[in-house]
Amino acid sequence: MNATKNQHLWQAIKQHPLLRHALWIGILLLGMLLVAQLAMRIGTRHGARRTVPELTGILLSDAEQLAKKHDLELIVNDSLFVPAYEGGIVLAQLPATGVEVKPGRKVYITINSFSEKMVPMPYVAGRSLRQAKNMLEIAGLEIKELIYRSDMATNYVLEQHYKGEKITSKSKLMAEAGSGVTLYVGVEGGYGTAYVPQVVGQSERDAKSRLWENGFNIGEVHYDEGINLLNRKDAHVYKQSPALGTAQPLGKKVSIWLTLDEELSSKNRAEAEKEAQKLAAERQKQEAEEAVNQTEEEITPESPAEEAPSDEFFE
């Protein structure tokens, strides 16, 4: 009975071209869908998972072999120079060990350089302190110490020294990346003061940069437990001394404390910003009062001198 119905249905489809074409289109679409599903499963290796192996602490060549064994792709995206480790050792990896990923996943690693990178020393004497600092940072260097000398060119670099050697415009010197340069800076009268800037909540690099720019040296740098050479860039300042807003002599050392605790650094930063706004308002008020007092002194007429006795009085 069913066979007879199917024959009649097929005959009806054959006799009606529209039904026949619709049937073939439906079959074609179904076939394309099945092929696409199969290709997607093969392309993405549906259901296949790989566990990221421990790559840190081994040589790059061994890490590459291990990654290949687990069907993973290794990408070197950074390098550091840590003298305590052998050159070529993997220092960090992402994703971390034990994470399940799809086959073919890229694993990014940081390796230890075989030697420190060397960079050309820029000549910064004769420029403002801010310009000199920026030039050194762009070159991959930093300030070791600011030494102020009496000179009419306040906050301009008079000399620069590297490892005890004076750098001139003709010096062709290569320096280790990250090393410090001593700058001799002018200050009129041999003495000057500046307000300590707010660096709480900033990274170590940004905090140092801002302190140097304002004429201060870096004092002690305290690292909370858990901070190392690899994650130090993720730490933020949560305390500074002397406190922000206090007037200090140029060249004064400012110590900073760093933490990986984002909640602590964010909380202290909010408090520090409020304090900075308060101090700025107080200074603005004080400056306005001083300006008013000075104006009043300038417009107040001096007491007239007593007139000399007339000669006629003695006649």
Tab-separated table of C-alpha atoms in Angstrom, residues 1-269:
chain	number	residue	atom	x	y	z
A	1	MET	CA	0.000	0.000	0.000
A	2	ASN	CA	2.792	2.394	1.007
A	3	ALA	CA	4.781	1.433	-2.089
A	4	THR	CA	1.810	2.287	-4.294
A	5	LYS	CA	1.443	5.712	-2.596
A	6	ASN	CA	5.132	6.423	-3.064
A	7	GLN	CA	4.904	5.533	-6.777
A	8	HIS	CA	1.927	7.857	-7.215
A	9	LEU	CA	3.811	10.634	-5.350
A	10	TRP	CA	6.901	10.175	-7.515
A	11	GLN	CA	4.766	10.190	-10.681
A	12	ALA	CA	3.095	13.417	-9.508
A	13	ILE	CA	6.514	15.010	-8.869
A	14	LYS	CA	7.775	13.924	-12.306
A	15	GLN	CA	4.721	15.410	-13.976
A	16	HIS	CA	5.116	18.790	-12.183
A	17	PRO	CA	8.472	20.495	-12.996
A	18	LEU	CA	8.173	22.964	-10.109
A	19	LEU	CA	7.845	20.179	-7.550
A	20	ARG	CA	10.743	18.307	-9.150
A	21	HIS	CA	13.033	21.347	-9.072
A	22	ALA	CA	12.041	22.157	-5.466
A	23	LEU	CA	12.896	18.577	-4.445
A	24	TRP	CA	16.327	18.736	-6.089
A	25	ILE	CA	17.058	22.132	-4.522
A	26	GLY	CA	16.120	20.754	-1.116
A	27	ILE	CA	18.365	17.711	-1.595
A	28	LEU	CA	21.231	19.971	-2.752
A	29	LEU	CA	20.886	22.306	0.251
A	30	LEU	CA	20.774	19.382	2.652
A	31	GLY	CA	23.922	17.954	1.091
A	32	MET	CA	25.734	21.302	1.328
A	33	LEU	CA	24.746	21.599	4.991
A	34	LEU	CA	26.093	18.149	5.769
A	35	VAL	CA	29.372	18.894	3.966
A	36	ALA	CA	29.749	22.216	5.826
A	37	GLN	CA	29.159	20.529	9.184
A	38	LEU	CA	31.744	17.861	8.373
A	39	ALA	CA	34.292	20.450	7.225
A	40	MET	CA	33.756	22.513	10.378
A	41	ARG	CA	34.287	19.494	12.600
A	42	ILE	CA	37.483	18.616	10.770
A	43	GLY	CA	38.741	22.227	10.643
A	44	THR	CA	38.122	22.980	14.303
A	45	ARG	CA	38.851	19.439	15.436
A	46	HIS	CA	35.530	19.418	17.219
A	47	GLY	CA	35.735	17.845	20.628
A	48	ALA	CA	39.555	17.604	20.592
A	49	ARG	CA	41.345	19.212	23.540
A	50	ARG	CA	44.988	19.618	24.527
A	51	THR	CA	46.448	20.371	27.953
A	52	VAL	CA	49.133	23.063	27.883
A	53	PRO	CA	52.365	21.522	29.222
A	54	GLU	CA	54.852	23.122	31.613
A	55	LEU	CA	57.214	25.129	29.408
A	56	THR	CA	58.863	27.482	31.905
A	57	GLY	CA	62.321	26.570	33.119
A	58	ILE	CA	63.373	24.690	29.970
A	59	LEU	CA	65.367	25.748	26.915
A	60	LEU	CA	63.525	27.235	23.952
A	61	SER	CA	64.510	24.298	21.696
A	62	ASP	CA	63.056	21.796	24.183
A	63	ALA	CA	59.922	23.928	24.581
A	64	GLU	CA	59.393	23.931	20.813
A	65	GLN	CA	59.592	20.130	20.673
A	66	LEU	CA	57.213	19.760	23.620
A	67	ALA	CA	54.728	22.194	22.083
A	68	LYS	CA	54.849	20.332	18.771
A	69	LYS	CA	54.223	17.044	20.577
A	70	HIS	CA	51.049	18.528	22.093
A	71	ASP	CA	49.989	19.999	18.721
A	72	LEU	CA	50.494	23.591	19.898
A	73	GLU	CA	52.186	26.575	18.234
A	74	LEU	CA	54.903	28.397	20.174
A	75	ILE	CA	55.300	32.182	19.795
A	76	VAL	CA	58.175	34.144	21.420
A	77	ASN	CA	56.624	37.547	22.129
A	78	ASP	CA	59.083	38.993	24.658
A	79	SER	CA	62.537	38.600	26.157
A	80	LEU	CA	64.241	39.715	29.344
A	81	PHE	CA	67.792	39.614	30.561
A	82	VAL	CA	67.951	37.907	33.953
A	83	PRO	CA	71.583	37.101	34.849
A	84	ALA	CA	70.483	34.387	37.293
A	85	TYR	CA	69.093	32.262	34.429
A	86	GLU	CA	70.684	30.611	31.422
A	87	GLY	CA	70.200	32.284	28.067
A	88	GLY	CA	67.293	30.853	26.080
A	89	ILE	CA	65.368	29.613	29.128
A	90	VAL	CA	61.592	30.082	29.008
A	91	LEU	CA	60.653	32.484	31.816
A	92	ALA	CA	56.870	32.756	31.373
A	93	GLN	CA	54.049	31.345	29.262
A	94	LEU	CA	50.454	32.153	28.319
A	95	PRO	CA	48.147	30.197	28.579
A	96	ALA	CA	49.432	28.806	31.854
A	97	THR	CA	50.326	25.187	32.509
A	98	GLY	CA	47.346	22.846	32.791
A	99	VAL	CA	44.892	24.962	30.787
A	100	GLU	CA	42.862	22.979	28.230
A	101	VAL	CA	42.907	24.435	24.716
A	102	LYS	CA	42.083	23.384	21.173
A	103	PRO	CA	44.812	21.769	19.037
A	104	GLY	CA	46.875	24.319	17.122
A	105	ARG	CA	46.442	26.983	19.829
A	106	LYS	CA	49.222	29.592	20.047
A	107	VAL	CA	51.193	29.643	23.301
A	108	TYR	CA	53.072	32.905	23.941
A	109	ILE	CA	56.318	32.728	25.880
A	110	THR	CA	58.934	35.060	27.349
A	111	ILE	CA	62.531	33.877	27.148
A	112	ASN	CA	65.740	34.941	28.846
A	113	SER	CA	68.103	36.832	26.532
A	114	PHE	CA	71.678	35.637	26.143
A	115	SER	CA	72.969	39.172	26.755
A	116	GLU	CA	71.584	42.589	27.552
A	117	LYS	CA	70.536	44.655	24.556
A	118	MET	CA	72.865	47.542	23.716
A	119	VAL	CA	71.478	50.933	22.661
A	120	PRO	CA	73.165	54.162	21.452
A	121	MET	CA	73.603	56.855	24.077
A	122	PRO	CA	71.797	60.106	23.131
A	123	TYR	CA	73.414	63.464	23.918
A	124	VAL	CA	71.003	65.425	26.113
A	125	ALA	CA	73.131	68.227	27.612
A	126	GLY	CA	71.802	71.688	26.836
A	127	ARG	CA	68.190	70.532	26.849
A	128	SER	CA	65.491	70.948	29.455
A	129	LEU	CA	65.198	68.227	32.075
A	130	ARG	CA	61.885	67.070	30.580
A	131	GLN	CA	63.343	66.824	27.069
A	132	ALA	CA	66.421	64.986	28.341
A	133	LYS	CA	64.317	62.504	30.298
A	134	ASN	CA	62.124	61.792	27.276
A	135	MET	CA	65.130	61.277	24.997
A	136	LEU	CA	66.708	58.813	27.430
A	137	GLU	CA	63.461	56.870	27.854
A	138	ILE	CA	62.927	56.648	24.093
A	139	ALA	CA	66.467	55.269	23.750
A	140	GLY	CA	65.703	52.606	26.378
A	141	LEU	CA	67.679	54.251	29.175
A	142	GLU	CA	66.731	56.002	32.410
A	143	ILE	CA	68.032	58.543	34.903
A	144	LYS	CA	70.360	57.235	37.579
A	145	GLU	CA	70.648	60.473	39.567
A	146	LEU	CA	69.866	64.172	39.291
A	147	ILE	CA	72.595	66.435	40.687
A	148	TYR	CA	71.758	70.139	40.898
A	149	ARG	CA	74.357	72.871	40.420
A	150	SER	CA	74.115	76.623	40.720
A	151	ASP	CA	73.410	78.035	37.270
A	152	MET	CA	71.092	80.595	35.710
A	153	ALA	CA	69.728	77.877	33.365
A	154	THR	CA	67.305	76.399	35.880
A	155	ASN	CA	66.118	72.866	35.061
A	156	TYR	CA	68.418	72.589	32.066
A	157	VAL	CA	70.929	69.759	31.783
A	158	LEU	CA	74.493	71.050	32.117
A	159	GLU	CA	76.332	67.712	31.818
A	160	GLN	CA	75.593	64.014	31.517
A	161	HIS	CA	77.742	61.143	32.816
A	162	TYR	CA	77.598	57.387	32.264
A	163	LYS	CA	79.631	55.041	34.479
A	164	GLY	CA	81.808	57.953	35.580
A	165	GLU	CA	82.515	59.134	32.030
A	166	LYS	CA	81.384	62.548	30.809
A	167	ILE	CA	79.354	62.313	27.608
A	168	THR	CA	79.971	64.937	24.920
A	169	SER	CA	78.303	65.672	21.603
A	170	LYS	CA	81.099	63.698	19.916
A	171	SER	CA	80.776	60.616	22.131
A	172	LYS	CA	79.813	57.460	20.271
A	173	LEU	CA	78.805	55.209	23.128
A	174	MET	CA	76.662	52.102	23.344
A	175	ALA	CA	74.991	51.427	26.704
A	176	GLU	CA	73.089	48.514	28.182
A	177	ALA	CA	69.337	48.971	27.802
A	178	GLY	CA	67.752	50.020	31.083
A	179	SER	CA	70.954	51.434	32.570
A	180	GLY	CA	71.010	54.820	34.285
A	181	VAL	CA	72.570	58.137	33.290
A	182	THR	CA	73.617	60.829	35.785
A	183	LEU	CA	72.443	64.316	34.871
A	184	TYR	CA	73.863	67.568	36.259
A	185	VAL	CA	71.042	70.113	36.214
A	186	GLY	CA	71.160	73.860	36.729
A	187	VAL	CA	69.228	75.748	39.417
A	188	GLU	CA	69.433	79.486	39.961
A	189	GLY	CA	71.065	80.382	43.248
A	190	GLY	CA	72.101	76.767	43.855
A	191	TYR	CA	68.863	75.928	45.612
A	192	GLY	CA	65.272	75.319	44.637
A	193	THR	CA	62.161	73.515	45.806
A	194	ALA	CA	59.275	71.724	44.134
A	195	TYR	CA	56.072	70.032	45.215
A	196	VAL	CA	56.214	66.234	45.335
A	197	PRO	CA	53.870	64.903	42.610
A	198	GLN	CA	51.236	62.222	43.178
A	199	VAL	CA	52.458	58.820	41.934
A	200	VAL	CA	50.221	56.446	43.916
A	201	GLY	CA	48.392	54.102	41.544
A	202	GLN	CA	51.029	54.375	38.813
A	203	SER	CA	53.367	51.671	37.553
A	204	GLU	CA	56.982	51.746	38.704
A	205	ARG	CA	58.134	53.055	35.340
A	206	ASP	CA	55.535	55.844	35.168
A	207	ALA	CA	56.115	56.830	38.805
A	208	LYS	CA	59.865	57.147	38.282
A	209	SER	CA	59.349	59.118	35.086
A	210	ARG	CA	57.069	61.616	36.780
A	211	LEU	CA	59.393	62.070	39.765
A	212	TRP	CA	62.409	62.683	37.510
A	213	GLU	CA	60.414	65.156	35.433
A	214	ASN	CA	59.624	67.157	38.564
A	215	GLY	CA	63.243	67.223	39.711
A	216	PHE	CA	63.268	64.383	42.266
A	217	ASN	CA	65.487	61.336	42.613
A	218	ILE	CA	64.281	57.818	43.282
A	219	GLY	CA	64.822	56.630	46.835
A	220	GLU	CA	64.117	53.109	48.062
A	221	VAL	CA	61.797	50.947	45.966
A	222	HIS	CA	59.909	48.437	48.102
A	223	TYR	CA	58.296	45.387	46.455
A	224	ASP	CA	55.502	43.444	48.140
A	225	GLU	CA	55.792	39.676	48.422
A	226	GLY	CA	55.113	37.928	45.132
A	227	ILE	CA	56.607	40.610	42.881
A	228	ASN	CA	59.428	39.389	40.627
A	229	LEU	CA	61.191	40.422	37.429
A	230	LEU	CA	58.430	38.932	35.283
A	231	ASN	CA	55.376	40.513	36.900
A	232	ARG	CA	56.983	43.725	38.140
A	233	LYS	CA	55.490	45.658	35.220
A	234	ASP	CA	52.013	44.774	36.549
A	235	ALA	CA	52.673	46.213	40.031
A	236	HIS	CA	51.477	49.690	41.077
A	237	VAL	CA	52.534	52.214	43.694
A	238	TYR	CA	50.347	52.241	46.813
A	239	LYS	CA	52.527	54.446	49.037
A	240	GLN	CA	55.115	57.203	48.619
A	241	SER	CA	57.389	59.167	50.932
A	242	PRO	CA	57.730	62.144	51.232
A	243	ALA	CA	54.007	62.621	50.831
A	244	LEU	CA	52.507	64.234	47.759
A	245	GLY	CA	52.112	67.986	47.757
A	246	THR	CA	54.907	68.666	50.238
A	247	ALA	CA	57.566	71.170	49.198
A	248	GLN	CA	60.973	69.493	49.007
A	249	PRO	CA	64.407	70.562	47.743
A	250	LEU	CA	65.193	69.650	44.150
A	251	GLY	CA	67.077	66.360	43.990
A	252	LYS	CA	65.323	64.990	47.090
A	253	LYS	CA	64.857	61.211	47.079
A	254	VAL	CA	61.286	59.917	47.015
A	255	SER	CA	60.688	56.287	48.064
A	256	ILE	CA	57.837	54.209	46.663
A	257	TRP	CA	56.055	50.972	47.656
A	258	LEU	CA	54.658	48.614	44.995
A	259	THR	CA	51.955	45.939	45.136
A	260	LEU	CA	50.120	43.548	42.810
A	261	ASP	CA	46.946	44.092	44.836
A	262	GLU	CA	44.825	46.163	42.426
A	263	GLU	CA	42.194	46.869	45.067
A	264	LEU	CA	44.777	48.333	47.442
A	265	SER	CA	46.461	50.496	44.791
A	266	SER	CA	43.109	51.731	43.427
A	267	LYS	CA	41.838	52.624	46.909
A	268	ASN	CA	45.023	54.488	47.830
A	269	ARG	CA	45.081	56.228	44.457
